[in-house]
XYZ file of N, CA and C in Angstrom:
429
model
N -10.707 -39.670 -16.633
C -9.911 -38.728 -17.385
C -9.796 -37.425 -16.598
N -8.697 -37.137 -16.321
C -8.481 -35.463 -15.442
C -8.434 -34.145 -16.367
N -9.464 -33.211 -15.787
C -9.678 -32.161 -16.590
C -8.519 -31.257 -16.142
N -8.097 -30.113 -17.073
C -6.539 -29.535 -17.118
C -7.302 -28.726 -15.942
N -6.639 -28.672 -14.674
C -6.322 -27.498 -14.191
C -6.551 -25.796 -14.664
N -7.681 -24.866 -14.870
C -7.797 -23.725 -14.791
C -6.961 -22.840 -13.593
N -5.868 -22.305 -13.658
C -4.882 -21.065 -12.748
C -6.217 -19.946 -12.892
N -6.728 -19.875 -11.897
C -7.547 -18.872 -11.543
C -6.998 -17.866 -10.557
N -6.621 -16.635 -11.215
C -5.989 -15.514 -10.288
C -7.378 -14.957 -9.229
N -7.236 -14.828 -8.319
C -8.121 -13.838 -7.750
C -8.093 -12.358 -8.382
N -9.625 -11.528 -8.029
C -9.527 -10.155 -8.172
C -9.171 -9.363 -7.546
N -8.470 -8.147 -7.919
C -8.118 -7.237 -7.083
C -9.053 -6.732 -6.410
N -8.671 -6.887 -4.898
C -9.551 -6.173 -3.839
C -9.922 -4.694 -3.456
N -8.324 -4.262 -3.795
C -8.055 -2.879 -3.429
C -6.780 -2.365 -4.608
N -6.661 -1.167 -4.605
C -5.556 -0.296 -5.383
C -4.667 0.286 -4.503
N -3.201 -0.858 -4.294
C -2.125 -0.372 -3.535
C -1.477 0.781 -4.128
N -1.259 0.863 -5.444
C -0.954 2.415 -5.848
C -1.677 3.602 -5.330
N -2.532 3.408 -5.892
C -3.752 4.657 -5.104
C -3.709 4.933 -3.949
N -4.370 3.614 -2.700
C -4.191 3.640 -1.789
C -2.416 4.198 -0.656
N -1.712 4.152 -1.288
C -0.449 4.305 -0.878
C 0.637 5.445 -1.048
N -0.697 6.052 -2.327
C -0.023 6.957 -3.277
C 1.496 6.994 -3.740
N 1.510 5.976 -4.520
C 2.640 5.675 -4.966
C 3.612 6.166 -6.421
N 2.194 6.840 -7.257
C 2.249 7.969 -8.741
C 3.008 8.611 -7.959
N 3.473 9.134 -9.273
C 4.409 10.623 -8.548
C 2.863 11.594 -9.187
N 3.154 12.944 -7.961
C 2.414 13.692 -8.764
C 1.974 14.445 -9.739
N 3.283 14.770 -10.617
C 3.515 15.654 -11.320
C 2.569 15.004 -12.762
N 1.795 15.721 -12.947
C 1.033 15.477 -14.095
C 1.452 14.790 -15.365
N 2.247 15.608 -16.279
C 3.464 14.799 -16.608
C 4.687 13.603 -16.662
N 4.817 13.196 -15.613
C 4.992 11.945 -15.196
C 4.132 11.542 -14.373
N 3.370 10.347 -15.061
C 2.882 9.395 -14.108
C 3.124 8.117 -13.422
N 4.482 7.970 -13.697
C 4.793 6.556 -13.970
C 5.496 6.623 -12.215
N 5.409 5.495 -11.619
C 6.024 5.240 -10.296
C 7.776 5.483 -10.079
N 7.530 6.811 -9.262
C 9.031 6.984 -9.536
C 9.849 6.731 -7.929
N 11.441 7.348 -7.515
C 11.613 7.232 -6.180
C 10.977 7.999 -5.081
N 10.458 6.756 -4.099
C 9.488 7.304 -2.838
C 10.053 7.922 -2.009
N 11.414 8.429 -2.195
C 12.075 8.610 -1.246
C 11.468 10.169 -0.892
N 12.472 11.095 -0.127
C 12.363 12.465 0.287
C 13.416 13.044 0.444
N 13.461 14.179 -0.096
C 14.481 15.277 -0.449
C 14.924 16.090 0.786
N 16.277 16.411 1.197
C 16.519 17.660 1.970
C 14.972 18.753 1.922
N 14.868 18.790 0.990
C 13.733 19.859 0.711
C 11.945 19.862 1.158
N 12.608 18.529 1.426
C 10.726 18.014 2.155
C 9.886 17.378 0.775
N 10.011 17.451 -0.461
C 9.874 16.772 -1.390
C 9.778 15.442 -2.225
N 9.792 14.972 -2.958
C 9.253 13.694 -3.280
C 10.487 13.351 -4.217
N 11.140 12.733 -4.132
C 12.884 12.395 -4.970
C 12.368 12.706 -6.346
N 11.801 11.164 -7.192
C 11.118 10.979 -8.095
C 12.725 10.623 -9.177
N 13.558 10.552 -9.086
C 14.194 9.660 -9.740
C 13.513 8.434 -10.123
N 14.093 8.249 -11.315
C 13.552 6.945 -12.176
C 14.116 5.768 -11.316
N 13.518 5.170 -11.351
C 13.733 3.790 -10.489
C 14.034 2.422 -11.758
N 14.690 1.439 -11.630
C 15.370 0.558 -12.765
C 14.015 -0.303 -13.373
N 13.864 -0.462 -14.393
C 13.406 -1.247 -15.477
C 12.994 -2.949 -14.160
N 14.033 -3.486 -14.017
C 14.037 -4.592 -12.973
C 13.552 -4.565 -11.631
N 13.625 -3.256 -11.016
C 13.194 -3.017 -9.648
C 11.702 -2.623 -10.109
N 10.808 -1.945 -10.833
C 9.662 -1.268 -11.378
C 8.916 -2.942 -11.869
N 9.584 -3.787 -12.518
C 9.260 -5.179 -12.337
C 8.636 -5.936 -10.867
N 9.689 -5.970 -10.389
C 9.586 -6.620 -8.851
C 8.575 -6.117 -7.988
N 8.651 -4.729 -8.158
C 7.583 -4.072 -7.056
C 6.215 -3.827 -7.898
N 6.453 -4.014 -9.393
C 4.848 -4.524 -10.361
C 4.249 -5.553 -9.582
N 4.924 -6.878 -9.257
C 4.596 -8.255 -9.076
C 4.134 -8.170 -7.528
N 4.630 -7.958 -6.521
C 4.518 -7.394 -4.927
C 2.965 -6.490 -4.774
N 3.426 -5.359 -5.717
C 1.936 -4.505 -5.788
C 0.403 -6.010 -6.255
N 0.776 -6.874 -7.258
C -0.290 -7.251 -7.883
C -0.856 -7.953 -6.668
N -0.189 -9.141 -6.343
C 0.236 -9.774 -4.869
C -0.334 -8.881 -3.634
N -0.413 -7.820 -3.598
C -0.788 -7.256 -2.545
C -2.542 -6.683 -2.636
N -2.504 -6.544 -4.188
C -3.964 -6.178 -4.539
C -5.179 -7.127 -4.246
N -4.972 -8.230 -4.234
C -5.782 -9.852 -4.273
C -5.710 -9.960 -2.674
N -5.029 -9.122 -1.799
C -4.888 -9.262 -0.167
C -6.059 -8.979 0.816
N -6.826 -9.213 1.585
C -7.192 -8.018 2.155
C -6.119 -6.746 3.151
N -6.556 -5.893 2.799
C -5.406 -4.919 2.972
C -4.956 -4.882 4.565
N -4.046 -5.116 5.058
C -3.437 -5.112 6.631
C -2.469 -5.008 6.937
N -2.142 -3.708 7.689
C -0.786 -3.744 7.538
C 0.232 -4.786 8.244
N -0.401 -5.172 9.570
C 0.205 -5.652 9.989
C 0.571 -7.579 9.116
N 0.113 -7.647 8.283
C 0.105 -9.083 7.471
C 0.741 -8.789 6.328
N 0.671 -7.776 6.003
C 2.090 -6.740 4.213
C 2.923 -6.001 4.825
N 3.923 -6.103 6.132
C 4.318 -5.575 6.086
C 5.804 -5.727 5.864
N 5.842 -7.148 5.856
C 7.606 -8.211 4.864
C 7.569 -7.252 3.419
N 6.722 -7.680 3.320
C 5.941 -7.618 1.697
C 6.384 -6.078 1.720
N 5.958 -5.012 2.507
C 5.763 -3.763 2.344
C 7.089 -3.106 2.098
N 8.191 -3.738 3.316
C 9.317 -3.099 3.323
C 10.322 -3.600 2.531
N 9.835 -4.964 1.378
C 10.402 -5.043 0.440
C 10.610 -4.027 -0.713
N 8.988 -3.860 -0.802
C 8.491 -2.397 -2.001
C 9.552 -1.233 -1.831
N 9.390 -0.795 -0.156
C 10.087 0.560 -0.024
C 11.274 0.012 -0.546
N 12.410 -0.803 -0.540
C 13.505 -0.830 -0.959
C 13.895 -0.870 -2.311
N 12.612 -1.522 -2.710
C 12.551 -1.345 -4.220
C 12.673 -0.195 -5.233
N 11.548 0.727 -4.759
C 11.143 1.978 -5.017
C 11.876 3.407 -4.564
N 13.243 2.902 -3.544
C 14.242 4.005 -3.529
C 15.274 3.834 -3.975
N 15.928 5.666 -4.898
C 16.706 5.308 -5.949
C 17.787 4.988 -5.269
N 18.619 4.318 -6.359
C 19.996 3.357 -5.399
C 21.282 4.498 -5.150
N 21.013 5.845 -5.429
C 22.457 6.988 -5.429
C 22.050 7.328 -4.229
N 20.580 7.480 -4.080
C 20.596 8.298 -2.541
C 19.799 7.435 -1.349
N 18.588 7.138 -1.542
C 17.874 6.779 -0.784
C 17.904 5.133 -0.294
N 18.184 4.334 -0.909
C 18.127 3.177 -1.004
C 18.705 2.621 0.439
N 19.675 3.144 0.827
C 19.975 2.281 2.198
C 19.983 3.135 3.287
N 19.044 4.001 2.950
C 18.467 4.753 4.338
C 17.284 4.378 4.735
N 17.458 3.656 6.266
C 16.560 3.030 7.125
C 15.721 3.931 7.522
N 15.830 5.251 7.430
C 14.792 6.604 8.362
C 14.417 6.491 6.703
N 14.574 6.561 5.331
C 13.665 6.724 4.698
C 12.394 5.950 4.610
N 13.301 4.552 4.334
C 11.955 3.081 4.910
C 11.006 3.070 5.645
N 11.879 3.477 7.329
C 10.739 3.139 8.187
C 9.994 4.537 8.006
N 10.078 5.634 7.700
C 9.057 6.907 7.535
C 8.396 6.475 6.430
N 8.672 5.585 5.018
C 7.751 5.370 4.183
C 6.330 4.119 5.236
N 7.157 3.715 5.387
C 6.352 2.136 6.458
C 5.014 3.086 7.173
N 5.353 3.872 8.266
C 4.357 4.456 8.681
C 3.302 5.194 8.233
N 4.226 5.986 7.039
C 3.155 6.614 6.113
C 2.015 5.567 5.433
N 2.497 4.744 4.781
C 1.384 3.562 4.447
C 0.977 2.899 5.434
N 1.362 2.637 6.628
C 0.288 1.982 7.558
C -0.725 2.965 7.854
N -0.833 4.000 7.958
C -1.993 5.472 8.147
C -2.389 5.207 6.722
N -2.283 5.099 6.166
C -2.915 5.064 4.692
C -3.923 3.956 4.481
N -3.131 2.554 5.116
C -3.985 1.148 4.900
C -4.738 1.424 6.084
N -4.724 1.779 6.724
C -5.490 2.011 8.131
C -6.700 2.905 7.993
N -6.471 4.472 7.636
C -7.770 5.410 6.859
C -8.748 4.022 5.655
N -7.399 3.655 4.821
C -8.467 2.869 3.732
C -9.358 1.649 4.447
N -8.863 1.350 5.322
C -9.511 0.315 6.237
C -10.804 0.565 7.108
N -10.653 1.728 7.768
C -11.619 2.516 8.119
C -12.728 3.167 7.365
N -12.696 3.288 6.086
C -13.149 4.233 5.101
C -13.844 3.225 4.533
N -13.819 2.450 4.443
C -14.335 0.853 4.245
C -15.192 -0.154 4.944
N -15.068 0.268 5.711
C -16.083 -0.052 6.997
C -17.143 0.528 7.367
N -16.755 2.271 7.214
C -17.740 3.079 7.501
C -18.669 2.968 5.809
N -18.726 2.855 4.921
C -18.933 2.744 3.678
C -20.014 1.350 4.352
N -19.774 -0.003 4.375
C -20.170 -0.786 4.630
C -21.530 -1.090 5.794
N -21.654 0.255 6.358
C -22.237 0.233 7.692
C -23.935 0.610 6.802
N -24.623 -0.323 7.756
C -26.500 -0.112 7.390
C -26.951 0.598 8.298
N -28.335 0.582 7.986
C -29.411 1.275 8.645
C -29.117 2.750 9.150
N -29.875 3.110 10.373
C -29.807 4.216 10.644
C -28.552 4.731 11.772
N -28.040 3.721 11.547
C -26.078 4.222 12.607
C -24.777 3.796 11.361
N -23.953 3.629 11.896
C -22.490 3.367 11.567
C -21.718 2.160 12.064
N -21.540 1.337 11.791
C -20.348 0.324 12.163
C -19.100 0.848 11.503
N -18.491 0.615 12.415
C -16.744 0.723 12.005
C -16.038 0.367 13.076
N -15.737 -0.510 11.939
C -14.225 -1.630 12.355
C -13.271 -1.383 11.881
N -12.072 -0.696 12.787
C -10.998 -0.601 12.848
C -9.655 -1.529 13.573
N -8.735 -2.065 12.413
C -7.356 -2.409 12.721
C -6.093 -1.979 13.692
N -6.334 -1.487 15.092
C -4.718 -0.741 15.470
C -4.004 -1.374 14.728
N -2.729 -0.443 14.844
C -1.377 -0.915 14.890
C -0.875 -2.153 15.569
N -1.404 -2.073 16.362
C -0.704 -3.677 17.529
C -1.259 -4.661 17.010
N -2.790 -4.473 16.485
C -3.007 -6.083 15.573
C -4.486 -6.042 16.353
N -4.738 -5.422 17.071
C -6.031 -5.753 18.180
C -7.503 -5.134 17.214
N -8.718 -5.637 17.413
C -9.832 -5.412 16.752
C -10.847 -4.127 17.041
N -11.312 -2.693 16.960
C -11.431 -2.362 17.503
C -12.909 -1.603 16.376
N -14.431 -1.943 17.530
C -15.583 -2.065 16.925
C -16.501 -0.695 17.369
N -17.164 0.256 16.530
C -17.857 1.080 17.137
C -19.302 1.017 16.333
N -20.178 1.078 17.134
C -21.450 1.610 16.933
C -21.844 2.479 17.066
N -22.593 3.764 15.601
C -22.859 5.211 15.802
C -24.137 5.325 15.461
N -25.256 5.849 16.179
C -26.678 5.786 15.913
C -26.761 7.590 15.367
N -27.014 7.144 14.042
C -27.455 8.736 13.694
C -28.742 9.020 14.228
């Protein structure tokens, strides 16, 4: 007799909102608004659609259960940015994308680092760091 199948989600590893800072800041609104950037050096924050705030819900959850890398989220990543910019202004600007892209690879990269050093025993430091190019890169710090 075959027992039913349990769908066991994995746990979230990490907080791509947080990590990515993806809240808007304004106290008052907290809700994920456009990532884009203003003439003004500013944060758009236009409301982003009911359906797109969906899509990039499901991508974010998907990305939480990951271990975080940029170079392995980053299909995934530059889906989000398109998601998350509003469609009057930002949406099909490629300098907004790829400036969001970099900003979160420094972001998954600090959180990557920050994580490692956290992880490190005894009386030094290990930290293992991700470049950009994909290469492994290991230090030992003897306090």
């Amino acid at each position: 007799m075959q027992q039913p199948q349990q769908a066991q989600q994995a746990q979230p590893i990490w907080d791509p909102i947080s990590v990515l800072k993806m809240k808007n800041t304004d106290p008052i609104e907290s809700r994920i608004t456009c990532i884009g950037q203003t003439k003004k050096l500013r944060r758009c924050g236009l409301w982003i659609s009911a359906k797109d705030l969906s899509s990039a819900n499901s991508i974010l959850q998907t990305l939480s259960r990951q271990n975080p890398s940029f170079a392995d989220m980053r299909v995934q990543l530059r889906r989000l940015a398109r998601l998350l910019l509003d469609k009057r202004y930002h949406y099909r600007k490629t300098t907004q994308i790829n400036a969001k892209l970099r900003e979160w690879e420094e972001s998954i990269h600090g959180f990557q680092a920050s994580r490692n050093v956290r992880r490190g025993q005894g009386e030094g430091i290990h930290v293992k760091v991700t470049k950009p190019d994909g290469t492994n890169v290991e230090i030992d710090v003897s306090l």
